JSON list of C-alpha atoms in Angstrom, two decimals:
[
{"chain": "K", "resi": 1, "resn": "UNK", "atom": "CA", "xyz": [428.67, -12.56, 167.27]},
{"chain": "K", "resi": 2, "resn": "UNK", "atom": "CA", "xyz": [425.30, -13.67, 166.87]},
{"chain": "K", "resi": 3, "resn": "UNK", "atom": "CA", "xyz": [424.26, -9.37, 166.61]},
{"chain": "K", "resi": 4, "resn": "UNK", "atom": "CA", "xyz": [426.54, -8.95, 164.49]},
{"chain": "K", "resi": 5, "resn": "UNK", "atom": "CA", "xyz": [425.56, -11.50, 161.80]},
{"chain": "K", "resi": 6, "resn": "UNK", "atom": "CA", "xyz": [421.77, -10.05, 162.47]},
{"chain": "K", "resi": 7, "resn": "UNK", "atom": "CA", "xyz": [422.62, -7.00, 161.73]},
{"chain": "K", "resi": 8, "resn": "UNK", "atom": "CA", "xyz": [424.68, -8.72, 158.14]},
{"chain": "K", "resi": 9, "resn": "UNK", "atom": "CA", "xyz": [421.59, -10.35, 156.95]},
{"chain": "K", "resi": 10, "resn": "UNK", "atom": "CA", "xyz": [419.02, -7.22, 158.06]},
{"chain": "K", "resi": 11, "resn": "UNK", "atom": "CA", "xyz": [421.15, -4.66, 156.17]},
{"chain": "K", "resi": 12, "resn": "UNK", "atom": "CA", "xyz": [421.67, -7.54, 153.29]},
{"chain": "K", "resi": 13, "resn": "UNK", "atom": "CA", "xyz": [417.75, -7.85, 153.57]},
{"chain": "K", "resi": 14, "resn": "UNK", "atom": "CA", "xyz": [416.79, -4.64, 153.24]},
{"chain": "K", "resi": 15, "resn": "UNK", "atom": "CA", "xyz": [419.51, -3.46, 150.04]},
{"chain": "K", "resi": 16, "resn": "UNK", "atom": "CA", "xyz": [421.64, -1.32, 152.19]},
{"chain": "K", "resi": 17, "resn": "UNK", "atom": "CA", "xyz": [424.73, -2.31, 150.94]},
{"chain": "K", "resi": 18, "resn": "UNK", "atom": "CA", "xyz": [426.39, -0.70, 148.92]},
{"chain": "K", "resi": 19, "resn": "UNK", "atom": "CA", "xyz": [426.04, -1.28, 144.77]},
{"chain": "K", "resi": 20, "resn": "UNK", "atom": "CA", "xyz": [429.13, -1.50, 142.52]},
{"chain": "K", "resi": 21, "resn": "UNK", "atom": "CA", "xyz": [429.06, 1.41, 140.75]},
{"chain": "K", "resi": 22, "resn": "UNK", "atom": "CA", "xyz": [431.01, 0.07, 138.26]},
{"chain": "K", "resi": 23, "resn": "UNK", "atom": "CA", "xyz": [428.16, -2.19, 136.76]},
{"chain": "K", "resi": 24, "resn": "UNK", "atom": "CA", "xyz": [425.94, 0.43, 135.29]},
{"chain": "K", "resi": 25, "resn": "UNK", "atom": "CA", "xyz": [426.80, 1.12, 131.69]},
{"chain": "K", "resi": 26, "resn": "UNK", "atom": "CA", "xyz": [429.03, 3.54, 131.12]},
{"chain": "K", "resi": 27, "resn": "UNK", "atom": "CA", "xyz": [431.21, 5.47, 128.30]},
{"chain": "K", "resi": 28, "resn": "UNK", "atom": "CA", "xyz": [434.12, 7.64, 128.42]},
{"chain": "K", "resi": 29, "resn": "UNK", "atom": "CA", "xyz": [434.78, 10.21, 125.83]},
{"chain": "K", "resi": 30, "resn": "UNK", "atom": "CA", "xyz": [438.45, 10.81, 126.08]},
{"chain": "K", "resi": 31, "resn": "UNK", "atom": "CA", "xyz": [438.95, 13.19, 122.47]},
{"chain": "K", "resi": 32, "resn": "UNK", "atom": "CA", "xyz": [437.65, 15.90, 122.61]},
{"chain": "K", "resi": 33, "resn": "UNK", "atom": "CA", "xyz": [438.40, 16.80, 125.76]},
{"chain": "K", "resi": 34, "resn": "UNK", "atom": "CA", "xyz": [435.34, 19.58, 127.60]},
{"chain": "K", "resi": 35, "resn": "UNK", "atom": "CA", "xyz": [435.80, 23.15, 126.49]},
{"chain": "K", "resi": 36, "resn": "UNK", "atom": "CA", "xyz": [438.57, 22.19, 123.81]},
{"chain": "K", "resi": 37, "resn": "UNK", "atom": "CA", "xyz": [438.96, 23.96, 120.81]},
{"chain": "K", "resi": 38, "resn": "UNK", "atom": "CA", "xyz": [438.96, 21.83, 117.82]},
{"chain": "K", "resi": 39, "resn": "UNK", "atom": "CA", "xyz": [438.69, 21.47, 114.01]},
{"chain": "K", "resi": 40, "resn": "UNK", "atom": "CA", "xyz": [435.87, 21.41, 111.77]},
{"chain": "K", "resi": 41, "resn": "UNK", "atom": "CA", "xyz": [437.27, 17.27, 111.43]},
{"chain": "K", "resi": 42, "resn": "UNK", "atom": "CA", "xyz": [438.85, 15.51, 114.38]},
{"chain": "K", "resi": 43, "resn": "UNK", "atom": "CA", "xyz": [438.80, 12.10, 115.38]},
{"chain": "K", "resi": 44, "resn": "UNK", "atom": "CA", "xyz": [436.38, 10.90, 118.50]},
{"chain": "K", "resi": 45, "resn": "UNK", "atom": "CA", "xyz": [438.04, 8.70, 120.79]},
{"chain": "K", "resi": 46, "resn": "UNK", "atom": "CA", "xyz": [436.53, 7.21, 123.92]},
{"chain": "K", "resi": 47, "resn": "UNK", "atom": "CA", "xyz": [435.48, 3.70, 125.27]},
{"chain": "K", "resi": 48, "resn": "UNK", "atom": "CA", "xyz": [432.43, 1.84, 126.40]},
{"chain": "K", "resi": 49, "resn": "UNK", "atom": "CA", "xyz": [431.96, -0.27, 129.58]},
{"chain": "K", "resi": 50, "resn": "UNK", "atom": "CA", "xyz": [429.66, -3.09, 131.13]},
{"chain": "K", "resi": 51, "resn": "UNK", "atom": "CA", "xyz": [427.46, -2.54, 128.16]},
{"chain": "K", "resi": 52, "resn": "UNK", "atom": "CA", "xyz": [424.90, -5.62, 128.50]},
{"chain": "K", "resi": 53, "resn": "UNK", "atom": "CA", "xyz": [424.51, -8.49, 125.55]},
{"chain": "K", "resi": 54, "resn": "UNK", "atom": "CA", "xyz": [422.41, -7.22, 123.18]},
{"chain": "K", "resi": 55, "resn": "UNK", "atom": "CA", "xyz": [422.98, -3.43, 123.20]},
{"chain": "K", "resi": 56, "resn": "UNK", "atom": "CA", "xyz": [425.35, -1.82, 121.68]},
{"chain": "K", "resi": 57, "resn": "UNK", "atom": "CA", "xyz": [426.92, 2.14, 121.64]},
{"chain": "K", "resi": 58, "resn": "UNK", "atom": "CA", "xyz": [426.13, 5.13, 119.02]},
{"chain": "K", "resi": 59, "resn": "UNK", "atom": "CA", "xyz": [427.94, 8.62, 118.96]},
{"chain": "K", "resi": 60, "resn": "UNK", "atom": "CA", "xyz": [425.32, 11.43, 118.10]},
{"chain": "K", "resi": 61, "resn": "UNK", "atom": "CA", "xyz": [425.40, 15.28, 117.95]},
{"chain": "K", "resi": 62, "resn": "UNK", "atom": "CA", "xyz": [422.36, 17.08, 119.03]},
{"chain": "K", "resi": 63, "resn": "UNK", "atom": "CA", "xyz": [421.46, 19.47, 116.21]},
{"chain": "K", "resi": 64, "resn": "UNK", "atom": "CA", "xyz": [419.21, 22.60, 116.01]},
{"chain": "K", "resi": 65, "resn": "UNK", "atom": "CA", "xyz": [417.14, 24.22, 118.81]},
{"chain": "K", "resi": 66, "resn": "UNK", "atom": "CA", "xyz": [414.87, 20.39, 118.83]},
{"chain": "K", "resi": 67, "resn": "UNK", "atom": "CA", "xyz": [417.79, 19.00, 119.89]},
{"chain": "K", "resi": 68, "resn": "UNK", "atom": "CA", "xyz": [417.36, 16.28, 117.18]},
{"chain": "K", "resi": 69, "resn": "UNK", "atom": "CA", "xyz": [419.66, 13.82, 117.26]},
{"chain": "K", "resi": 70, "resn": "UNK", "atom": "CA", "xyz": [421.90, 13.18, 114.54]},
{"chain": "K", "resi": 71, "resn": "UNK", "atom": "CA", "xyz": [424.14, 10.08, 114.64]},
{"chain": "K", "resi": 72, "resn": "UNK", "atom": "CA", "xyz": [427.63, 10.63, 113.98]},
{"chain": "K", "resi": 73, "resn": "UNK", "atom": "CA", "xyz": [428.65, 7.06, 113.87]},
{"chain": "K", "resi": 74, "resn": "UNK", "atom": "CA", "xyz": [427.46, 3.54, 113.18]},
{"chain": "K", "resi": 75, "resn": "UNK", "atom": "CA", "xyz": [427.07, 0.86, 116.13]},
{"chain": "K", "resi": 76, "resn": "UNK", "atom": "CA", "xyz": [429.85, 0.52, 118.27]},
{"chain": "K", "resi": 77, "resn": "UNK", "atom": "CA", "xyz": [430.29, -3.10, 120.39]},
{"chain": "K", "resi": 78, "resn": "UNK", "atom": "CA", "xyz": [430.08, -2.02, 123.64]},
{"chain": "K", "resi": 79, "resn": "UNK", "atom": "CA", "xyz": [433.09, -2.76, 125.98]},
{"chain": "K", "resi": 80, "resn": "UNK", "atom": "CA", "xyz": [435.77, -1.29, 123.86]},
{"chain": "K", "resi": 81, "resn": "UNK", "atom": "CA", "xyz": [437.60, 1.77, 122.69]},
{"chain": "K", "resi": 82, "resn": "UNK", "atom": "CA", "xyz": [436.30, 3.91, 120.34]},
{"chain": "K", "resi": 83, "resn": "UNK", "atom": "CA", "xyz": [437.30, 6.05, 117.51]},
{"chain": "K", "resi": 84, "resn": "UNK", "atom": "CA", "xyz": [435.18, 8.10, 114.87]},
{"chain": "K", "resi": 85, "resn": "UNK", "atom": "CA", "xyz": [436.09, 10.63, 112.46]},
{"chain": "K", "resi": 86, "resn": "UNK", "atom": "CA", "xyz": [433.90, 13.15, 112.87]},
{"chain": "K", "resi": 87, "resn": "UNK", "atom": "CA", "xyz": [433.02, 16.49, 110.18]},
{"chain": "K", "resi": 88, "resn": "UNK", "atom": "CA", "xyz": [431.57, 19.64, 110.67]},
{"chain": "K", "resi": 89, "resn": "UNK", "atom": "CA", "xyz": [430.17, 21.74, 108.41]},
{"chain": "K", "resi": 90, "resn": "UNK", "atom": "CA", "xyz": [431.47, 25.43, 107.47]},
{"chain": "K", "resi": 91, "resn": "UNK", "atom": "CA", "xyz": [428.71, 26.86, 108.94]},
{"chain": "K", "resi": 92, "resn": "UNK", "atom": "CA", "xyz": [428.96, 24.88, 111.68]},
{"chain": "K", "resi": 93, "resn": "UNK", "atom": "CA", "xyz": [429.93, 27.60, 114.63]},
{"chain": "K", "resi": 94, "resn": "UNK", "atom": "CA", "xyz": [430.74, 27.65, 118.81]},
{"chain": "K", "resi": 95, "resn": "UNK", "atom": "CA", "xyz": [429.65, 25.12, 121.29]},
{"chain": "K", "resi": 96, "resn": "UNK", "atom": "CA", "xyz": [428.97, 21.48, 119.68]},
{"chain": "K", "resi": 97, "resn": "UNK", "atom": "CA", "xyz": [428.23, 18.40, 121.90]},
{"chain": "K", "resi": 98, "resn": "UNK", "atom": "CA", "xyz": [429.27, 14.48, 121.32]},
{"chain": "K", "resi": 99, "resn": "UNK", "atom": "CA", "xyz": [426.71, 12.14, 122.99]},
{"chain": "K", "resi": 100, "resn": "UNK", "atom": "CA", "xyz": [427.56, 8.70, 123.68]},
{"chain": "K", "resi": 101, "resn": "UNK", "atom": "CA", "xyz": [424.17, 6.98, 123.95]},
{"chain": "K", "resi": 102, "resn": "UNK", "atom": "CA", "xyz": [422.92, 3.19, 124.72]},
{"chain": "K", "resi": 103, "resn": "UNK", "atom": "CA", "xyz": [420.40, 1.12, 122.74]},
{"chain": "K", "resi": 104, "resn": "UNK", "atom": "CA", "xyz": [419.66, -2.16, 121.31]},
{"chain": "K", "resi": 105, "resn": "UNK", "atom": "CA", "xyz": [420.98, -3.64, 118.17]},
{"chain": "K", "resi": 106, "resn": "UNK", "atom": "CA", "xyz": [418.22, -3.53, 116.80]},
{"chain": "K", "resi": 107, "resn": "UNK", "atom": "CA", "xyz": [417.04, 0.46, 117.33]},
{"chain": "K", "resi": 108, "resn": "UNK", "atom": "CA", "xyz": [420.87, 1.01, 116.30]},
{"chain": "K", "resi": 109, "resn": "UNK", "atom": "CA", "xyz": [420.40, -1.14, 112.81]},
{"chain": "K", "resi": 110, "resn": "UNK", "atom": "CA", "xyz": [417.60, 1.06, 112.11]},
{"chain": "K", "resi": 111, "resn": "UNK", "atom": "CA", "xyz": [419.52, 4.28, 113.39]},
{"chain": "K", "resi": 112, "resn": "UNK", "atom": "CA", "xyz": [422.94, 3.50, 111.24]},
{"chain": "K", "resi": 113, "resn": "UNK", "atom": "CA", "xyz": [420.27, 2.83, 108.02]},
{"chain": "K", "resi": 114, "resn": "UNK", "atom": "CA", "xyz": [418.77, 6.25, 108.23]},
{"chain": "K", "resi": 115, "resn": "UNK", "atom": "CA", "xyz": [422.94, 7.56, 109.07]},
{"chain": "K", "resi": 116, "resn": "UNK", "atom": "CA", "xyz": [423.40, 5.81, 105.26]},
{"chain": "K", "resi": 117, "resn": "UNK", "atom": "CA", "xyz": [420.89, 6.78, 103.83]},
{"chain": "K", "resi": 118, "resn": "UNK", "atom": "CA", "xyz": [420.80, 10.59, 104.66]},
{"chain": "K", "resi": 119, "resn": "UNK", "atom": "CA", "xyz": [424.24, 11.03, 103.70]},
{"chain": "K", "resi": 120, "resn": "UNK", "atom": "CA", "xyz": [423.77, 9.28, 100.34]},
{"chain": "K", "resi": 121, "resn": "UNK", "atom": "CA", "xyz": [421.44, 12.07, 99.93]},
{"chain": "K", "resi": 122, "resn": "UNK", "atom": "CA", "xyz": [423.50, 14.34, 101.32]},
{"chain": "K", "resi": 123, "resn": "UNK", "atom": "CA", "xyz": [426.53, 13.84, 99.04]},
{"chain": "K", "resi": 124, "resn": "UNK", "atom": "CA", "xyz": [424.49, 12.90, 95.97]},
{"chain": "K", "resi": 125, "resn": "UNK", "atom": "CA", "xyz": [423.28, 16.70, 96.05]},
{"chain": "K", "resi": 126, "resn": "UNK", "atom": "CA", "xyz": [420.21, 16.41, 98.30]},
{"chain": "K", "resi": 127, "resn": "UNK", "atom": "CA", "xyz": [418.32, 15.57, 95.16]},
{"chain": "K", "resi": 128, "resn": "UNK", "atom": "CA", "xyz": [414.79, 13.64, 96.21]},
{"chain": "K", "resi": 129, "resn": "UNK", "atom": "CA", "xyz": [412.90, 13.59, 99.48]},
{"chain": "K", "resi": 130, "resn": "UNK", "atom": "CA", "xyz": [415.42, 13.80, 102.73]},
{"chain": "K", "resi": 131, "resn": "UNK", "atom": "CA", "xyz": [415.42, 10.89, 104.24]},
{"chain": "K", "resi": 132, "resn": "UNK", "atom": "CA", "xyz": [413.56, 10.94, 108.02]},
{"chain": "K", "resi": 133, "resn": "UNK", "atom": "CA", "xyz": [414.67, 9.10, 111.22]},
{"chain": "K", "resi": 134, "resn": "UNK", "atom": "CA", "xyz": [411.47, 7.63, 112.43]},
{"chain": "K", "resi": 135, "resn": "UNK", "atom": "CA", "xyz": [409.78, 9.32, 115.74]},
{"chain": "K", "resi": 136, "resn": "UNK", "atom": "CA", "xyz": [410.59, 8.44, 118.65]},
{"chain": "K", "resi": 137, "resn": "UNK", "atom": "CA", "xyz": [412.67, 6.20, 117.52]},
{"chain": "K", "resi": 138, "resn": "UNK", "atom": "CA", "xyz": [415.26, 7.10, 119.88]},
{"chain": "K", "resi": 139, "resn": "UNK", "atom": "CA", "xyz": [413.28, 7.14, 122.83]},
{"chain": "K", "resi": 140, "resn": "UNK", "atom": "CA", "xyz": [414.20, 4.18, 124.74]},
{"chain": "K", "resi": 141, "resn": "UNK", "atom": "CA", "xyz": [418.21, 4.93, 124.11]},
{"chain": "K", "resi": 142, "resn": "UNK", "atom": "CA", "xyz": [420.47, 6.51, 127.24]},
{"chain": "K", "resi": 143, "resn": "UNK", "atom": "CA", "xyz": [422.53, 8.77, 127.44]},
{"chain": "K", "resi": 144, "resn": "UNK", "atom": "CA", "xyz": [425.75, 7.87, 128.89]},
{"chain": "K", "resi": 145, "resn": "UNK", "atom": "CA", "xyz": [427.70, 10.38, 128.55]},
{"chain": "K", "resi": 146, "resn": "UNK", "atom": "CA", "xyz": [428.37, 14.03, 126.48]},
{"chain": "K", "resi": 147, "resn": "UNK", "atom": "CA", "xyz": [431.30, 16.24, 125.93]},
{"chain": "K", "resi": 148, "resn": "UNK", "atom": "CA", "xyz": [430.60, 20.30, 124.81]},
{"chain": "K", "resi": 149, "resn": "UNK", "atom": "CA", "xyz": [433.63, 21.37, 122.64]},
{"chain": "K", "resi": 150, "resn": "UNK", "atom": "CA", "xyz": [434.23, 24.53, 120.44]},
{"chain": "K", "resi": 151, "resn": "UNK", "atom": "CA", "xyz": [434.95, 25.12, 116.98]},
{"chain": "K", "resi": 152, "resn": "UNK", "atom": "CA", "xyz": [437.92, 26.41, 116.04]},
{"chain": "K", "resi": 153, "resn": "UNK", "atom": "CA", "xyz": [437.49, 28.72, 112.89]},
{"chain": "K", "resi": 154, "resn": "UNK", "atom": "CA", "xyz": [441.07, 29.80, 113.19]}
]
């Protein structure tokens, strides 16, 4: 008996046992599903868990060979489900990736200003400076999770 509870508190002491996996952050992107073929517009649908007080969730699309990151949705409160409409461009072809990605309110304020902003350019005929996400903005963000879908020009 007495081995046995040495041998508790020595693999206790020195972190053998096992962590929850289940306490990390972690997202779920349920719509699109990998390798699906979908429309240029389709609805993102997924949920969020164990996200921590004071950070929040942000869908994003990895754009152009930089792999700039543009953000597809405003914040989302973590812990939830989901669901963004999300548009693609005509020119928009193949392979296009959904990121689900972690970050404080406060990076994501900043993030869902520029979002505004760029597509009030956008739509008002891209007339005046584009607007710029600030460098490295993103930086201290994680990834959760991704899905890699295809157009469907049909």
């Amino acid at each position: 008996m007495k081995t046995a509870v040495f041998f508790l508190i020595l693999t206790v002491a020195t972190g053998l046992v096992p962590v929850q996996g289940g306490d990390e952050p972690s997202a779920r992107i349920r719509t699109p599903r990998a390798d699906a073929k979908m429309d240029y517009d389709f609805t993102a649908k997924g949920r969020s868990s164990n996200i921590p007080d004071g950070q929040v969730v942000m869908l994003f699309r990895p754009v152009g060979e930089s792999g700039f990151l543009f953000p597809l949705s405003e914040e989302l409160k973590g812990n939830r489900s989901f669901s963004e409409k999300i548009y693609h461009e005509g020119t928009d072809q193949g392979q296009q990736v959904i990121q689900v990605r972690l970050m404080s309110v406060e990076v994501a304020r900043k993030v869902a200003k520029y979002r505004r902003e760029f597509l009030k350019w956008y739509t008002g005929g891209k007339k005046g400076p584009q607007p710029s996400l600030a460098p490295g903005l993103l930086e201290g963000t994680k990834r959760l999770t991704e899905v890699v879908y295809e157009l469907d020009a049909g």
